Coordinates of C-alpha atoms in Angstrom, one line a residue:
X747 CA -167.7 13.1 -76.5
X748 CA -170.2 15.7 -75.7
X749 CA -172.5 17.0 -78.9
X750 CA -175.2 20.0 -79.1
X751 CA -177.3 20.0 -82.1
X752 CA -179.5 22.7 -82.9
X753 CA -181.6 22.8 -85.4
X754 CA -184.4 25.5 -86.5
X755 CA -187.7 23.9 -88.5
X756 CA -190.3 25.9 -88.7
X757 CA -193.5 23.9 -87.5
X758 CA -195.6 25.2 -89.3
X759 CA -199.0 23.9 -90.0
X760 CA -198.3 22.3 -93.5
X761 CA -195.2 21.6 -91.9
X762 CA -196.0 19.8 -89.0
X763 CA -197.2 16.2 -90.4
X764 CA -194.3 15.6 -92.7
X765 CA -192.0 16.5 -90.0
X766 CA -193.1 14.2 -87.8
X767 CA -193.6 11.2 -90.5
X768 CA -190.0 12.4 -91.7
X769 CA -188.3 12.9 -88.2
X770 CA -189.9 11.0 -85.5
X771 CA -187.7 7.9 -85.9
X772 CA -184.8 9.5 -86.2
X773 CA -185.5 12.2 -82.9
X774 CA -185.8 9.0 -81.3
X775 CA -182.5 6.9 -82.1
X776 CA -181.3 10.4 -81.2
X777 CA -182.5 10.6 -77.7
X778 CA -181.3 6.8 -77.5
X779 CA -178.1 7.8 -77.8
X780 CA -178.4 10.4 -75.0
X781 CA -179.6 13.4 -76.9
X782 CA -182.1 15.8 -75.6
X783 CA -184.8 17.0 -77.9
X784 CA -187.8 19.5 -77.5
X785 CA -189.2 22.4 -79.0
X786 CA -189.2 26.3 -79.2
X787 CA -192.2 28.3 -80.8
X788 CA -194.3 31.3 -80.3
X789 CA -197.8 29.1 -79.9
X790 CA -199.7 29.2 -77.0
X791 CA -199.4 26.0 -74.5
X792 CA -203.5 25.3 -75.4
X793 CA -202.1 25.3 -79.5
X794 CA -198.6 23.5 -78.5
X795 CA -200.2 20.4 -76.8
X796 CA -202.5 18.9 -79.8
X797 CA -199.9 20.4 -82.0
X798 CA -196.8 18.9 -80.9
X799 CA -198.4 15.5 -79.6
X800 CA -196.6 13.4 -82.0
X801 CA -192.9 14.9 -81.4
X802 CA -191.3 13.1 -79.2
X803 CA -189.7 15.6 -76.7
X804 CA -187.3 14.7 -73.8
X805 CA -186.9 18.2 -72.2
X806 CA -189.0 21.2 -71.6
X807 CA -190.8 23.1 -74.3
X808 CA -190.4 26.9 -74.6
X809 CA -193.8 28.6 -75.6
X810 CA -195.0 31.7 -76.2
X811 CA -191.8 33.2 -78.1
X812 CA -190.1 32.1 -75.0
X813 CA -192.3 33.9 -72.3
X814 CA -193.1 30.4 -70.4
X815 CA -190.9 26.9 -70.0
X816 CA -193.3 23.8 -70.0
X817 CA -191.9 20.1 -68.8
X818 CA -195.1 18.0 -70.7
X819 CA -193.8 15.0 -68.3
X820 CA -194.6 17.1 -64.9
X821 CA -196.8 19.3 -66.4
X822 CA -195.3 22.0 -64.7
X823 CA -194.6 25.5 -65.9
X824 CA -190.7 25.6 -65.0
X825 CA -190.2 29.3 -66.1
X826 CA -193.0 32.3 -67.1
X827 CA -192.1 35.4 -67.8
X828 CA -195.8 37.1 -67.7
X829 CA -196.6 39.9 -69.8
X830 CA -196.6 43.6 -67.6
X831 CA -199.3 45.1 -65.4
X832 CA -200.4 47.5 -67.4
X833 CA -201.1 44.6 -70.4
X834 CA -204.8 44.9 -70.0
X835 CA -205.0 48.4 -70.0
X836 CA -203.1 48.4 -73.3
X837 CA -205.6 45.9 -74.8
X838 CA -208.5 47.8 -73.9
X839 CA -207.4 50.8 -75.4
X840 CA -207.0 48.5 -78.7
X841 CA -210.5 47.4 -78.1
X842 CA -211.7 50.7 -78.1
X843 CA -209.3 51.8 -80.7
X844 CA -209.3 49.0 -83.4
X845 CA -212.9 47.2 -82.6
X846 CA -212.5 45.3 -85.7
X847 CA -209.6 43.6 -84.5
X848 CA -209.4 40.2 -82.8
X849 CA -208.5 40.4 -79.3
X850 CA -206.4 37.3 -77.2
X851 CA -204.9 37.0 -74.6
X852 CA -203.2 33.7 -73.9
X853 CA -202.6 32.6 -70.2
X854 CA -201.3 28.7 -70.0
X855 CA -204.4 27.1 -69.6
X856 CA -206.2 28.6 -72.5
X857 CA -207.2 31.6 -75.1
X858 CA -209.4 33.8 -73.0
X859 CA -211.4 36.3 -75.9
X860 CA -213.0 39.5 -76.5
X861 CA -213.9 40.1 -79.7
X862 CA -216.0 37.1 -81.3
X863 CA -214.7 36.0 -85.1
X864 CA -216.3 32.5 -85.9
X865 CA -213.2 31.6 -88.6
X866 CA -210.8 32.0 -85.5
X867 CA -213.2 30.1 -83.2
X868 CA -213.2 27.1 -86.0
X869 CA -209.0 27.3 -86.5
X870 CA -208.6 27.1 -82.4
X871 CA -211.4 23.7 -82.2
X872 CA -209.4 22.3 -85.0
X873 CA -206.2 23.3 -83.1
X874 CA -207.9 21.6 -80.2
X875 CA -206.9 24.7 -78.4
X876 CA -209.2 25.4 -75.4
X877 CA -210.6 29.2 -75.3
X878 CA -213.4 31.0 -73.4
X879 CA -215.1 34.6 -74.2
X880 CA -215.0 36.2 -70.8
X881 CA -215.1 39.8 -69.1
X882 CA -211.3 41.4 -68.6
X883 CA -211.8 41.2 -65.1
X884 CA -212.0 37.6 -65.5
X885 CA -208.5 36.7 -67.3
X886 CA -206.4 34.4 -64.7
X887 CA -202.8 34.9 -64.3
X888 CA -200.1 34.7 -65.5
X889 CA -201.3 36.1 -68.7
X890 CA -197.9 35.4 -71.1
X891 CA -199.0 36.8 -74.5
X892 CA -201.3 38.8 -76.5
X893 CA -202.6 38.6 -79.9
X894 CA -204.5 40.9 -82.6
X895 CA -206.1 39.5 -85.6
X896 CA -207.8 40.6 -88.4
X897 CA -211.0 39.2 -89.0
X898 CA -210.4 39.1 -92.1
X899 CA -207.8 37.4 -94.7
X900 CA -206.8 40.6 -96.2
X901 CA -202.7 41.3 -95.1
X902 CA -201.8 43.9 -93.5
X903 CA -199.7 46.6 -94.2
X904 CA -198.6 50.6 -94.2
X905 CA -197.8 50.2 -97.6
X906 CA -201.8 49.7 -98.7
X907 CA -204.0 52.3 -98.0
X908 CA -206.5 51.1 -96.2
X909 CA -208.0 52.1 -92.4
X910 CA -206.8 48.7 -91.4
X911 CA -203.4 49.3 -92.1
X912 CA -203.2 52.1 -90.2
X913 CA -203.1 50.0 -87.4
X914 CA -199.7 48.8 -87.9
X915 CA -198.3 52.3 -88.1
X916 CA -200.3 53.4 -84.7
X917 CA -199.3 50.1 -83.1
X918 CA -195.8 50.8 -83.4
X919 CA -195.9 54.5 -82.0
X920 CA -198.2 53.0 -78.4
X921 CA -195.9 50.2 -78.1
X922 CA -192.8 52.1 -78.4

């Protein structure tokens, strides 16, 4: 008898250790018993590999909200779906735009970055998540996601009245 189980746990940070004390013997009798177990999340493959060391995964991972496919027994990329031409030209415009903002752009071998914030430099090293400052012109390809960040811990949103959460509101109107 065939059975699919899905199950949705956020891995988040806090999350991640007592998962893995919690579920690790049981993912494996699992996969003994023919199941097939991986992972789905939005991190980056740099963030997913020190992250997701101790999860014992028998299939693919899907990164980068599901822009890429990574077998972590090949190390091949089985599926990208890269982010569009123009990407880079739309981040620019947020550098000139927002320069307060943190500005990433994640390709599948690491964080390349534009906009220095020494708390997000520390969180990535302690992610084990390999990153380089470097020109535009520089960023390899495929380039699968982008990220803003504040360089603060202040939350953002429309409903405070503050410069900063302007952004949101503007952000919405150039994407769309």
């Amino acid at each position: 008898k065939e059975e699919l189980a899905i199950y949705r746990y956020d891995l988040a940070e806090a999350c991640i250790k007592r998962c893995v004390e919690e579920c690790v013997d049981a993912i494996r009798a699992f996969q003994e018993e023919g199941g097939i177990f991986t992972l789905a999340t939005g991190r980056s493959l740099p963030m997913s590999r020190y992250r997701f060391q101790a999860v014992p995964v028998n299939a693919p991972l899907i990164i980068c909200n599901g822009a890429a496919c990574f077998d972590p027994v090949t190390e091949e990329v089985l599926d990208c779906h890269p982010l569009p031409e123009n990407c880079m030209e739309l981040m620019r415009y947020y550098e000139r735009t927002y320069p307060q903002l943190r500005l990433e752009i994640h390709c599948l071998d690491k964080h390349y970055i534009f906009t220095h914030d020494p708390a997000r430099d520390a969180y990535l090293d302690r992610q084990q998540a390999a990153y380089a400052y470097v020109p535009w012109e520089e960023v390899p390809h495929p380039q699968v996601k982008f990220c803003m960040y504040s360089p603060s811990d202040e939350s953002f949103s429309p409903a405070f009245d503050t410069k900063e959460a302007e952004f949101f509101t503007w952000l919405e109107q150039d994407v769309n």
